[in-house]
Short mmCIF file of C-alpha atoms in Angstrom, two decimals:
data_model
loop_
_atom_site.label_atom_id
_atom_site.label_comp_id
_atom_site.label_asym_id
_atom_site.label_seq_id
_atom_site.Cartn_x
_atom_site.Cartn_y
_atom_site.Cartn_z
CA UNK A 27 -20.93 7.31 24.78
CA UNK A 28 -20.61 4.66 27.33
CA UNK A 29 -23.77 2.14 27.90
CA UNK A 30 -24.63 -0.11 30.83
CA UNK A 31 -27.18 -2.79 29.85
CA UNK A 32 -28.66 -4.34 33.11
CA UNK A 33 -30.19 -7.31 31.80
CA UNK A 34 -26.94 -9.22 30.49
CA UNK A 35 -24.10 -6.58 32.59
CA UNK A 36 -22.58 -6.35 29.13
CA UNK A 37 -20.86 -2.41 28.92
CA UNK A 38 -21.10 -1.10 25.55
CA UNK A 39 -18.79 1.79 24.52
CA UNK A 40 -18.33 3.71 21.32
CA UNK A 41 -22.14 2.79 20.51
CA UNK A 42 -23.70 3.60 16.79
CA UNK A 43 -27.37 3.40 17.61
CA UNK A 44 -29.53 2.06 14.79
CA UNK A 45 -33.38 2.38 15.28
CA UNK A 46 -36.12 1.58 13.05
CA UNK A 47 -39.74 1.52 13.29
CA UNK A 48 -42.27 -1.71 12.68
CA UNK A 49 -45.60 -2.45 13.29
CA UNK A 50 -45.98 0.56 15.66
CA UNK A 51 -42.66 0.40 17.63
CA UNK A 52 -39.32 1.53 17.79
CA UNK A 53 -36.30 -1.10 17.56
CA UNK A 54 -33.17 -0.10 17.99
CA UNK A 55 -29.50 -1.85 17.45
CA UNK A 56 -25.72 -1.41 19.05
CA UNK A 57 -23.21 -1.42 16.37
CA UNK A 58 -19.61 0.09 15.95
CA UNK A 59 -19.37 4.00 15.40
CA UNK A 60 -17.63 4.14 11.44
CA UNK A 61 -18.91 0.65 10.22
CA UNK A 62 -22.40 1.08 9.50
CA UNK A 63 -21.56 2.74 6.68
CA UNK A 64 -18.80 0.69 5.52
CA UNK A 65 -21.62 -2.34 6.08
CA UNK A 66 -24.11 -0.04 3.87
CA UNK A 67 -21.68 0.52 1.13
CA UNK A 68 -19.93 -3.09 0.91
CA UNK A 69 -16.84 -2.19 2.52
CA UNK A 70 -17.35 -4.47 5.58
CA UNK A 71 -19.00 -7.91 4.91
CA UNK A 72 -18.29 -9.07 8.69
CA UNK A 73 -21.59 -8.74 10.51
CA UNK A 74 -19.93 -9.57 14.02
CA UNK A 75 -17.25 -6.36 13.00
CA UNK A 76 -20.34 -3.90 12.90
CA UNK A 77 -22.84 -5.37 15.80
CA UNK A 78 -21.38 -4.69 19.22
CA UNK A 79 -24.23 -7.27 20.38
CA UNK A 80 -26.72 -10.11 18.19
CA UNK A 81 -29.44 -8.36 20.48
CA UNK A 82 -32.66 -6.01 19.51
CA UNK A 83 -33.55 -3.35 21.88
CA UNK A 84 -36.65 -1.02 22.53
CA UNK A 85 -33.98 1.39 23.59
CA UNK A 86 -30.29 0.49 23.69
CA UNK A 87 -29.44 3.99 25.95
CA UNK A 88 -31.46 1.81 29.24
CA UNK A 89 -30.61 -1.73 27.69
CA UNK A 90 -34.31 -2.49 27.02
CA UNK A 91 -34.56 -5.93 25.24
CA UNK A 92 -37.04 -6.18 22.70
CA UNK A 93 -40.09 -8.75 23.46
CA UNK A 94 -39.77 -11.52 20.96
CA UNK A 95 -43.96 -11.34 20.69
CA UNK A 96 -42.86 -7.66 19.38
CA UNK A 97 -40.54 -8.81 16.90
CA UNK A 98 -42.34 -11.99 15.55
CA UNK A 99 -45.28 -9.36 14.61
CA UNK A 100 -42.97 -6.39 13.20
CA UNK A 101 -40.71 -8.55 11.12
CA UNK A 102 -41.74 -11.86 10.70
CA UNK A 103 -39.48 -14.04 12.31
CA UNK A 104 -37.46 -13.94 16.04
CA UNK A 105 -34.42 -14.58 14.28
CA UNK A 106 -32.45 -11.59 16.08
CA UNK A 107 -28.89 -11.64 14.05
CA UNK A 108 -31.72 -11.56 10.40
CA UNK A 109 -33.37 -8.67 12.06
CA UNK A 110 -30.42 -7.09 12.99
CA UNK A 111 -29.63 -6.98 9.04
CA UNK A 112 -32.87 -5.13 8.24
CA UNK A 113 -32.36 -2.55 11.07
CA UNK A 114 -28.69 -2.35 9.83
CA UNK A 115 -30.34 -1.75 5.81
CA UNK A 116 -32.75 0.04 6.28
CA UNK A 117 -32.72 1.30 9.88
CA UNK A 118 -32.13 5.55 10.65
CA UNK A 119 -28.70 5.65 12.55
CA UNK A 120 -28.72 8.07 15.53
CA UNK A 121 -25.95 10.63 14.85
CA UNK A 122 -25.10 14.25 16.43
CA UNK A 123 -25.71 16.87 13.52
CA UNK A 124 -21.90 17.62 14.18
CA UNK A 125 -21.17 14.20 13.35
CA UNK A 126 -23.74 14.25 10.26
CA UNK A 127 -21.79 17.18 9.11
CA UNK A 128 -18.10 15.80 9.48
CA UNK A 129 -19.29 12.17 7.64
CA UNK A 130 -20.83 13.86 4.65
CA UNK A 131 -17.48 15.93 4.67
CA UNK A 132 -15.58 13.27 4.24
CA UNK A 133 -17.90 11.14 1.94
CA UNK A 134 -17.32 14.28 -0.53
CA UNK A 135 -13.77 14.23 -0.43
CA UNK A 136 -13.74 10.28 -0.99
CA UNK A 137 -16.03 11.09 -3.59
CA UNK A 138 -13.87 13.95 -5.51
CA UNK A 139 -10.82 11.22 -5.01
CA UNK A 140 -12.42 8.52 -6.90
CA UNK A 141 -12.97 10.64 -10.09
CA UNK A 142 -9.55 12.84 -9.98
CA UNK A 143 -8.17 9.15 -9.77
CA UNK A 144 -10.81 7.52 -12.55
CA UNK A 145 -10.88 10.95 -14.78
CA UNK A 146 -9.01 12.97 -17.42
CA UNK A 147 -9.52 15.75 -19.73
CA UNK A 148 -9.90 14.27 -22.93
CA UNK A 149 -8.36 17.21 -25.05
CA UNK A 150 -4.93 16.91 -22.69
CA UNK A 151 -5.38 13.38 -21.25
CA UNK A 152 -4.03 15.51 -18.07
CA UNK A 153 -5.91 14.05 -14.75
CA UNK A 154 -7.29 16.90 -12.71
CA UNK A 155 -6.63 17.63 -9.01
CA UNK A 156 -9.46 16.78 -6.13
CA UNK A 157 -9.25 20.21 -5.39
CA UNK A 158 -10.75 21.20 -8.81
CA UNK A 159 -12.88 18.02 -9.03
CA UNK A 160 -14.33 19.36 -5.39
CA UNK A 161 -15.27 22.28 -6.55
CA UNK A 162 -16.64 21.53 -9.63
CA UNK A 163 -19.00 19.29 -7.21
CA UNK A 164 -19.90 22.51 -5.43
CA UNK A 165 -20.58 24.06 -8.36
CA UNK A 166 -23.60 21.67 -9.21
CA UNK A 167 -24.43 21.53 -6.08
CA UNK A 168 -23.99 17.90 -6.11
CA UNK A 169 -25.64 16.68 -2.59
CA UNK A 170 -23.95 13.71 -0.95
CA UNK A 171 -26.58 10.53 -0.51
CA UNK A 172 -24.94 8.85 2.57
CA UNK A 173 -26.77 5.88 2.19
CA UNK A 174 -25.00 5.07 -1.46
CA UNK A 175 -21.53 3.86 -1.99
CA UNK A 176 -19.16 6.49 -2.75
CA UNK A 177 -17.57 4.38 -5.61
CA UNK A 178 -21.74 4.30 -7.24
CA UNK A 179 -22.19 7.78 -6.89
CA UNK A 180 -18.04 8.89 -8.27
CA UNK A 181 -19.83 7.25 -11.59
CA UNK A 182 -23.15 9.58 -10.59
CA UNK A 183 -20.65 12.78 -10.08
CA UNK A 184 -18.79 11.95 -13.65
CA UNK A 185 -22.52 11.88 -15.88
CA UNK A 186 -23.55 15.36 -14.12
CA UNK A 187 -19.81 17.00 -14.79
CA UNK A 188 -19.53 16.18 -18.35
CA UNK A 189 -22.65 18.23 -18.85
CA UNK A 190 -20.90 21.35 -17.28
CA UNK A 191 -16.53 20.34 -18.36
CA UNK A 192 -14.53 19.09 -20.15
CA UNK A 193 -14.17 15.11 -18.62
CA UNK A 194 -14.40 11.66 -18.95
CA UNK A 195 -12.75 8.41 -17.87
CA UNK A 196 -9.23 7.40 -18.85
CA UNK A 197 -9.06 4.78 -21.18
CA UNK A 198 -7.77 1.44 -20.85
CA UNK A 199 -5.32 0.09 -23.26
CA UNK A 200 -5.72 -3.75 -23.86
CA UNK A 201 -3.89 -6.01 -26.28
CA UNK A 202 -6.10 -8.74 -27.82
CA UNK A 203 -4.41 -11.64 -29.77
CA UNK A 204 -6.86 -13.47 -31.79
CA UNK A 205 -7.20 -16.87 -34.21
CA UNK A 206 -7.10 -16.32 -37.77
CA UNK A 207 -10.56 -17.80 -38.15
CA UNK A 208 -12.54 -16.06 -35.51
CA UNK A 209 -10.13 -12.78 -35.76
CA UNK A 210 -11.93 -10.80 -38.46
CA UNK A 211 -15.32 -11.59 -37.73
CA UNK A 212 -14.97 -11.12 -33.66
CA UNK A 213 -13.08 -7.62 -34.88
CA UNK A 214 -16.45 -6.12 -36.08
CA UNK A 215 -18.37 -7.35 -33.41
CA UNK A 216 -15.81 -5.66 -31.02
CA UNK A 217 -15.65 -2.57 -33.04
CA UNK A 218 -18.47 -0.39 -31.51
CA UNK A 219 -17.00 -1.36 -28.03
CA UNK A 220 -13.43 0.06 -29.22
CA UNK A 221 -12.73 3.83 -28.72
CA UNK A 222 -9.08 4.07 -30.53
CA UNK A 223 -7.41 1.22 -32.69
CA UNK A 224 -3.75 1.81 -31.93
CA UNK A 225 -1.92 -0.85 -34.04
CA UNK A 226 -3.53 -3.64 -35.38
CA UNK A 227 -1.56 -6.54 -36.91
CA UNK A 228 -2.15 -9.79 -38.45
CA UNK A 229 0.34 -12.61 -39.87
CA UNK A 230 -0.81 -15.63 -37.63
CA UNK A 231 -3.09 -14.54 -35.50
CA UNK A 232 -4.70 -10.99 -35.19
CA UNK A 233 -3.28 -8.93 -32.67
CA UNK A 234 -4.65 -5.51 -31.80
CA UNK A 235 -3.51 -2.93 -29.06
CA UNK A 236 -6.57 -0.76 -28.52
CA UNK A 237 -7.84 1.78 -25.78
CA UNK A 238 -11.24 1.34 -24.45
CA UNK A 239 -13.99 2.73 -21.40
CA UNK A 240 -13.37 0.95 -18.57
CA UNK A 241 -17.38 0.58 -18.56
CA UNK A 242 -16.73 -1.88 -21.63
CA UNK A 243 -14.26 -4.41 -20.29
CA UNK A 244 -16.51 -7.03 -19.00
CA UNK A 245 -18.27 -7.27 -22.26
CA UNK A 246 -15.01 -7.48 -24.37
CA UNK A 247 -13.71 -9.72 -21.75
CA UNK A 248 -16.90 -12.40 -22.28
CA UNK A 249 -17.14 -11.39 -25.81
CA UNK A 250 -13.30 -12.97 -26.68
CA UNK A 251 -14.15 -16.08 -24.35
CA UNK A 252 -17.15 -17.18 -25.79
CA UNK A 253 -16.58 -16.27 -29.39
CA UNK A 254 -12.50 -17.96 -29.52
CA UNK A 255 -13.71 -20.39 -26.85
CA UNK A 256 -10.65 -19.57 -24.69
CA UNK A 257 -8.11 -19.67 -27.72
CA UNK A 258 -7.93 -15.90 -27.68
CA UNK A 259 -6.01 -13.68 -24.88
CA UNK A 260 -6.86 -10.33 -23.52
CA UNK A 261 -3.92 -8.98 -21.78
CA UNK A 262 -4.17 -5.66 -19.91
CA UNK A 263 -1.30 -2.90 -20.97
CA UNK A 264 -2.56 0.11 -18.62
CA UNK A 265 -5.65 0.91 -16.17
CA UNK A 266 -5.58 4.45 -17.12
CA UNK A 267 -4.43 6.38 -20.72
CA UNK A 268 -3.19 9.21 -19.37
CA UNK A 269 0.01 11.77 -20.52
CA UNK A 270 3.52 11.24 -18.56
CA UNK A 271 4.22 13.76 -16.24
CA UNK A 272 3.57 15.20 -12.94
CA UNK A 273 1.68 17.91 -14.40
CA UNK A 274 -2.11 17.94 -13.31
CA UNK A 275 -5.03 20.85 -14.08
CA UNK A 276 -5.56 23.43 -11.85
#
């Protein structure tokens, strides 16, 4: 879609159309086709990469500048770039159902990616394929919410399937090395985060290689810096537990 905007002569091409309504009337933005969401989701921080203009329209299609009256009363402020932000947030953006169709498509796939790549059975500690994850998805008829990140609802998709198969995240194995003095008594505190002691040995200090949910790590992370007060190390061995081999379930 091409757009000729008389009052400035600026020609905008490959317009997203954002519009919102406020205080009785319709507002609408020019952005970038494929960055609103990425601005939605945290992918794109850039404001000047999604907005094709700093510039609120009553209808971008005829390049009909908003009054600033208008805006002052709808949203508080004439500050166009700050209202362009709450359009962008919380604004509908105009898309063809074809176009609907083909982004929710893809959000799905992303979707099935980030827990084949985050997941394993926890029998085999095999990783499944996005195939299988993908139609697992179908099979709850999980329903894409294109206004969330795909990364927040992966972690959404993973609660559901563990109700239905056999799945959960791959481990991560860590090595802590700890003083003598603080070693025993930080070991119990770290216990109930710990989901397999692997080898645990002390002489000097107490060193323990352990695998963990990757939902933990922070904690265990602030837990050895405050309690050793930086004398104890947390050193990462793997992101993900999972068996050798290019075998992966079907």
């Amino acid at each position: 879609m091409s757009i000729f905007t008389p009052t400035n002569q600026i020609r905008l091409t490959n317009v997203a159309v954002v519009r919102a309504r406020r205080a009785g009337k319709r507002f609408e933005i020019a952005c970038y086709r494929n960055k609103v969401m990425g601005w939605r989701s945290g992918a794109e921080k850039d404001i000047d990469e999604v907005l094709q203009t700093h510039t609120v329209f009553v209808n971008v299609s005829k390049g009909q500048v908003a009054k600033k009256e208008d805006l002052v009363k709808a949203f508080g402020t004439d500050d166009q770039t700050e209202i362009c932000k709450v359009i962008l947030s919380k604004g509908e953006l105009q898309v063809s159902d074809k176009e609907r169709h083909t982004q929710l498509e893809q959000m799905f796939r992303d979707i099935a990616t980030i827990v084949a790549d985050k997941c394993v059975n926890p029998e085999t500690k095999r990783p499944y394929t996005v195939i299988l994850i993908e139609r697992a998805m179908k099979d709850i008829h999980y329903s894409v919410k294109p206004n969330k990140s795909t990364k927040q609802q992966a972690l959404e998709v993973i609660r559901q399937l563990k109700e239905t198969m056999q799945i959960e995240r791959a481990h991560m194995r860590l090595r802590f090395i700890l003083p003598p003095k603080e070693g025993k008594k930080l070991k119990e505190k770290l216990k109930p985060l710990i989901k397999v002691i692997e080898n645990e040995d002390f002489h000097e200090q107490l060193e323990i290689v352990c695998l963990i949910d990757p939902g933990c790590f922070r904690e265990i992370d602030e837990l050895i810096r405050c309690e050793t007060k930086g004398k104890g190390t947390l050193e990462v061995l793997s992101l993900k537990d999972v068996e050798e081999g290019d075998e992966k379930l079907e």
